[in-house]
Coordinates of C-alpha atoms in Angstrom, one line a residue:
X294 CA 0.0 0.0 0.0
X295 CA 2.0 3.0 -1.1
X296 CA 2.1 6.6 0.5
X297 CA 4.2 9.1 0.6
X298 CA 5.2 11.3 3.7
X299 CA 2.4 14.4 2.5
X300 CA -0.1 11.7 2.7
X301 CA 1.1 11.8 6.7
X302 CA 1.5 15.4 7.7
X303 CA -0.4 18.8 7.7
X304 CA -2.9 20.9 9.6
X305 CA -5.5 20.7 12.0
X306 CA -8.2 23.1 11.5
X307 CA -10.4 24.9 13.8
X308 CA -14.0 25.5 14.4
X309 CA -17.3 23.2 15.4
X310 CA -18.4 20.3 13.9
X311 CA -22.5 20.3 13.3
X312 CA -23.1 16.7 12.1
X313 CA -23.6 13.7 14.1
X314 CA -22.5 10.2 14.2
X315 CA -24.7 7.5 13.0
X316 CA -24.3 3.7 12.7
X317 CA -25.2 2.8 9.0
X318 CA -25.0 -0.6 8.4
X319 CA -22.9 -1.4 11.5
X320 CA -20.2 1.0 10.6
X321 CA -20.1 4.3 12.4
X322 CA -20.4 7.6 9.8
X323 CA -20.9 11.0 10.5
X324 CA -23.3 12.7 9.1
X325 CA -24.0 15.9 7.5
X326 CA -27.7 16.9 6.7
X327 CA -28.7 20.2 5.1
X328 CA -30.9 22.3 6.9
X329 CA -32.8 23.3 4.0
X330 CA -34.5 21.3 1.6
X331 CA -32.5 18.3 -0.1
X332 CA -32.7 15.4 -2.4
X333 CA -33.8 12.6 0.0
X334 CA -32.9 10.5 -2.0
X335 CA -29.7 11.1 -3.0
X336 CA -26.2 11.4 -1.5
X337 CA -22.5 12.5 -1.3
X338 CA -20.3 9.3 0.3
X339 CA -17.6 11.2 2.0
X340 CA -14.3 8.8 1.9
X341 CA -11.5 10.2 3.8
X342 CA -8.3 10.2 4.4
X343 CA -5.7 8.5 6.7
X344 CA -6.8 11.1 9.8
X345 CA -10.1 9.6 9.4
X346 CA -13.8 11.0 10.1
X347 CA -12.1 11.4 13.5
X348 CA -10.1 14.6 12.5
X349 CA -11.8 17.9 12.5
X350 CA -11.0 19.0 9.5
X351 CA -12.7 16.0 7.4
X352 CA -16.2 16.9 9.9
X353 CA -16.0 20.4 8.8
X354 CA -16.0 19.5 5.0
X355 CA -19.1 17.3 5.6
X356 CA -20.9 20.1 7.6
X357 CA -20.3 21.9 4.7
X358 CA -21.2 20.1 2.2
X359 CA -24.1 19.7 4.4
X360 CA -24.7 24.0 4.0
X361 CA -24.3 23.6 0.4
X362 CA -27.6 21.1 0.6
X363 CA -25.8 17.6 0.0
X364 CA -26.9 14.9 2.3
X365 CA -23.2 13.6 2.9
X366 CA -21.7 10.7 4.8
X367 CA -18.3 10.3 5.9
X368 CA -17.2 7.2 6.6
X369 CA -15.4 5.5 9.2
X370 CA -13.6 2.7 7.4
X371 CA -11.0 2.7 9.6
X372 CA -13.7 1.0 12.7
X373 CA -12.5 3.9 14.8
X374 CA -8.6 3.7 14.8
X375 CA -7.4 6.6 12.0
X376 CA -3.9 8.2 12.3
X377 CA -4.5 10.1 15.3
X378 CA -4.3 13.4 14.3
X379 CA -1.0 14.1 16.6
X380 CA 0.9 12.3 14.6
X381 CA 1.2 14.9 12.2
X382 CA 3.1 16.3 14.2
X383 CA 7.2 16.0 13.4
X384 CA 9.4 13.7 15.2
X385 CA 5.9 11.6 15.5
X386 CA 6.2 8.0 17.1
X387 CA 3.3 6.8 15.8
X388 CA 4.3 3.1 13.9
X389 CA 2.9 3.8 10.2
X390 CA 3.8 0.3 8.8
X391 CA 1.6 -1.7 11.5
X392 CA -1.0 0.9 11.0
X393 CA -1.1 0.4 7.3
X394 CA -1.0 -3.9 7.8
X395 CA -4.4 -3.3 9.3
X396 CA -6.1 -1.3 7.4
X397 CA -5.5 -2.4 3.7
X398 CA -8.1 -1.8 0.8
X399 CA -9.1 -5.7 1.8
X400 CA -10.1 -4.7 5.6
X401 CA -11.6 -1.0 4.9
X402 CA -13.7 -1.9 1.3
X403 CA -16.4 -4.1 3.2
X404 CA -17.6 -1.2 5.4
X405 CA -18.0 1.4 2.2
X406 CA -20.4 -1.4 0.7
X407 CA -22.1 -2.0 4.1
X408 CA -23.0 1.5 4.2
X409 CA -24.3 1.6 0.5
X410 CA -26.1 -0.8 1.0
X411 CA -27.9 -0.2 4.4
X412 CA -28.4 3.4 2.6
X413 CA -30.2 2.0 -0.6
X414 CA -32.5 0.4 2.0
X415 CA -33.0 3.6 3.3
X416 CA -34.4 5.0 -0.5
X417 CA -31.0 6.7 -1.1
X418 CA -31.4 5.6 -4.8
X419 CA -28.3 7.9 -6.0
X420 CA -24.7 8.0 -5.3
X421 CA -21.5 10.8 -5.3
X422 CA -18.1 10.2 -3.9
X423 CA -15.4 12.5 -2.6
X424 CA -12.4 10.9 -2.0
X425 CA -9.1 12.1 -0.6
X426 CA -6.0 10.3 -0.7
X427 CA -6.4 6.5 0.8
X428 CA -10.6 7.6 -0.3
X429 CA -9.9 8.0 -4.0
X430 CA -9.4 4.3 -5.0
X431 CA -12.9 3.4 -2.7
X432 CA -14.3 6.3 -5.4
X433 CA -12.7 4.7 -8.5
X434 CA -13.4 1.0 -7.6
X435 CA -17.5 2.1 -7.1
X436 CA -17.3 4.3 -11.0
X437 CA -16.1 1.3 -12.4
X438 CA -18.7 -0.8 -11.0
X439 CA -20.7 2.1 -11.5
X440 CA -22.5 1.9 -8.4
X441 CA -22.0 5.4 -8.6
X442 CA -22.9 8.5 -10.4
X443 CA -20.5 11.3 -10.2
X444 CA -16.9 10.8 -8.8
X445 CA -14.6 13.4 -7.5
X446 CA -10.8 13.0 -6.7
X447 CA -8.6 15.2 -5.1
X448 CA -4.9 14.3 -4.4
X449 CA -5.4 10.8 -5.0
X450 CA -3.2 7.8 -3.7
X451 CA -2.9 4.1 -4.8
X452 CA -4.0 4.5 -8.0
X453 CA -2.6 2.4 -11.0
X454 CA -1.9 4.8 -13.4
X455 CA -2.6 4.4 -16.3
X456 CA -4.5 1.1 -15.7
X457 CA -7.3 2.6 -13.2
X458 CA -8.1 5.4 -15.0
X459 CA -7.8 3.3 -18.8
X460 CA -10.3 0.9 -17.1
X461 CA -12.4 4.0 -15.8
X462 CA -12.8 5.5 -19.3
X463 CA -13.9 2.2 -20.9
X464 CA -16.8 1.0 -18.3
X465 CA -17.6 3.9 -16.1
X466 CA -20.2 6.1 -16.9
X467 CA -19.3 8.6 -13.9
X468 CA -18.5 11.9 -14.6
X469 CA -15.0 12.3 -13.0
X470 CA -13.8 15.7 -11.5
X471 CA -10.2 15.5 -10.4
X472 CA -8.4 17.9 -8.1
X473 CA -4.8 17.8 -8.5
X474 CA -1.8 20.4 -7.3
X475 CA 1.4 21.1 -8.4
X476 CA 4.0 19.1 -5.8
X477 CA 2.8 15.6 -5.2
X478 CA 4.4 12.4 -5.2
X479 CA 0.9 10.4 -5.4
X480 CA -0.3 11.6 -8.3
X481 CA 2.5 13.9 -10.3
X482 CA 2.9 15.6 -13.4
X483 CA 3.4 12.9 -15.1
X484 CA 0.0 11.3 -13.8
X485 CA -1.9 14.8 -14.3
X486 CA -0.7 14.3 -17.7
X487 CA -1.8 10.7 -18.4
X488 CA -5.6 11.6 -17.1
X489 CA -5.7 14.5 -19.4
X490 CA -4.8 12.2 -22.3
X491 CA -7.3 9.3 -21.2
X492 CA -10.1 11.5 -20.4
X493 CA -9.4 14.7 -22.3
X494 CA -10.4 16.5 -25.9
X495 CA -14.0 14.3 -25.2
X496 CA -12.4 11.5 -24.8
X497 CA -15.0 10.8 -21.9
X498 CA -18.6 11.3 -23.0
X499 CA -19.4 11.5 -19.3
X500 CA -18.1 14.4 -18.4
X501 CA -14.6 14.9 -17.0
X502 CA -12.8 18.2 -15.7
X503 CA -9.0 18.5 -13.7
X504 CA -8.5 21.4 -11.7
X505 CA -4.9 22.6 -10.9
X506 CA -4.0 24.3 -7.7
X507 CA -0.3 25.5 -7.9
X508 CA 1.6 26.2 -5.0
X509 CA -0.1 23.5 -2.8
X510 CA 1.3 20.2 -2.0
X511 CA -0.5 16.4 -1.7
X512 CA -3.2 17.1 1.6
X513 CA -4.3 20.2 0.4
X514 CA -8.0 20.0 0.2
X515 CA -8.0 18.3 3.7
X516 CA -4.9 19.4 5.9
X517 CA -3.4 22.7 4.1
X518 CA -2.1 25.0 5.8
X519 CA -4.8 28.2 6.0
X520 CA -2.3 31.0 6.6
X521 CA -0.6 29.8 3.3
X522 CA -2.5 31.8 0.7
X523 CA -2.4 29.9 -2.4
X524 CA -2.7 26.7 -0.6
X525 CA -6.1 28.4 1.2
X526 CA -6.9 29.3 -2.1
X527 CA -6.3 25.7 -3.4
X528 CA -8.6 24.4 0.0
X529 CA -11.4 26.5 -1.4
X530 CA -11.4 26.3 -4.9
X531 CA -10.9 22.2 -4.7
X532 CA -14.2 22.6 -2.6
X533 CA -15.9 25.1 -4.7
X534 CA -15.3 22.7 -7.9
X535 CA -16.6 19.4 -6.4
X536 CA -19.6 21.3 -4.8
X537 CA -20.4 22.6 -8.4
X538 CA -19.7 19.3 -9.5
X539 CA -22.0 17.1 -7.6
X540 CA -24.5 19.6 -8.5
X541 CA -24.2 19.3 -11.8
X542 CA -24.5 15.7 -12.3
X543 CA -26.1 14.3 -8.6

C-alpha cells in the first residue's frame, strides 16, 4: 500500500463540527444533513483520508457540504482507529507500517459497501463520492462498477496509473472531476498528464474536468495550511469545484 510522507503530515483546523455520528450498516459515519430542503434520495459518500472521520478538519467539509444542501456521509472505514491526528506532528512516534498492515483496501472496502447498502435500503437511490488520498481508490473501484454516479478525486493515492483510470474510461459512466496540485508524489505531473490524455479533448462522453491548484502540496484540500494563501486558495477552490460538481451531475 503505497504513500508518501504528505499523505502523513499537515494541519488541524479549527471551528465546530455540526453533524452527528450514526451507525449505518454497523459502521459508524458521521453525518451531515442540510438544513434546508435536499434530495432525500440522494447522496454525497464522503471517503476520507488517513486522519479519518475522526479529524476535525474532514467533519467540517461534511458540515459543509451539508450547508451547500448535500446529504453527505463520511465514513469510518477505519472502525474507529485513524492516524491520530498528533501524529502529524514532526518527530511523530506513531508506527505507520503496523498501521497500514491493518487497514488495507481488503479490511476498509467491506464497510464502504455495508454502508451503501444499508443506505439504498433507506431510499437513497443515487450516489457521489469524494475521496481524498487512501478515499480515492474506494471512489474509482465504485465508478467502475458504476454503483456510482458522479466521482470526485482530489490528491489521489494508490492508484494504478494508467491502468485505473484506462479501465475508468472504458466501463464507467461517472462523470470524474479530479483535483490535483502542483508538488505531489501520489499523483504527479506525469499522472496529471496521463488523465488528461485518457479523459481529455472528449475522450470521456461523461463528463470529465481536472483542476490545478499550484503552489499547494499532496493534503491540500483536507490538511493545508490556511495561513498559506495559495494553498487556502487551493482548499477553497478544490471545494468550490466538487460542490459545483455534484450539483451538476447528482
Amino acid at each position: 500500500m503505497s504513500f508518501c510522507d504528505d499523505c502523513f503530515k499537515g494541519v488541524t483546523h479549527e471551528g465546530t463540527p455540526k453533524g452527528k455520528w450514526e451507525k449505518i450498516g454497523g459502521i459508524d459515519c458521521y453525518v451531515g444533513t442540510p438544513s434546508v430542503d435536499y434530495p432525500k434520495d440522494k447522496a454525497l459518500l464522503f471517503l476520507p483520508d488517513v486522519f479519518g472521520m475522526q479529524l476535525i478538519n474532514n467533519k467540517l467539509l461534511v458540515d459543509d457540504f451539508a450547508a451547500n444542501g448535500i446529504l453527505t456521509f463520511g465514513l469510518d472505514y477505519f472502525f474507529g482507529e485513524p492516524i491520530p491526528a498528533d501524529a502529524m506532528q514532526s518527530g511523530s512516534a506513531f508506527d505507520r507500517d503496523a498501521w497500514k498492515e491493518k487497514h488495507g483496501y481488503e479490511h476498509t472496502r467491506p464497510a464502504v459497501d455495508a454502508v451503501i447498502a444499508a443506505l439504498k435500503e433507506k431510499g437513497i437511490k443515487a450516489f457521489g463520492t469524494t475521496g481524498y488520498c487512501f478515499g480515492a481508490p474506494f471512489a474509482v473501484s465504485l465508478a467502475i462498477e458504476n454503483v456510482t454516479k458522479v466521482t470526485i478525486v482530489s490528491h489521489p493515492s494508490r492508484l494504478k496509473v494508467p491502468e485505473d483510470l484506462e479501465k475508468y474510461r472504458s466501463v464507467s459512466k461517472a462523470p470524474l472531476l479530479i483535483n490535483s496540485c502542483e508538488e505531489d508524489a501520489m499523483f504527479p505531473a506525469e499522472a496529471q498528464a496521463k488523465a488528461d490524455e485518457i479523459f481529455g479533448n472528449g475522450k470521456f462522453a461523461p463528463g470529465y474536468k481536472r483542476e490545478y491548484f499550484p503552489g499547494c502540496r499532496h493534503g491540500f484540500a483536507v490538511r493545508g495550511d490556511m495561513s498559506d494563501p495559495k494553498v487556502k486558495a487551493g482548499k477553497e477552490g478544490s471545494f468550490k469545484s466538487t460542490v459545483e460538481w455534484i450539483k451538476m451531475y447528482l
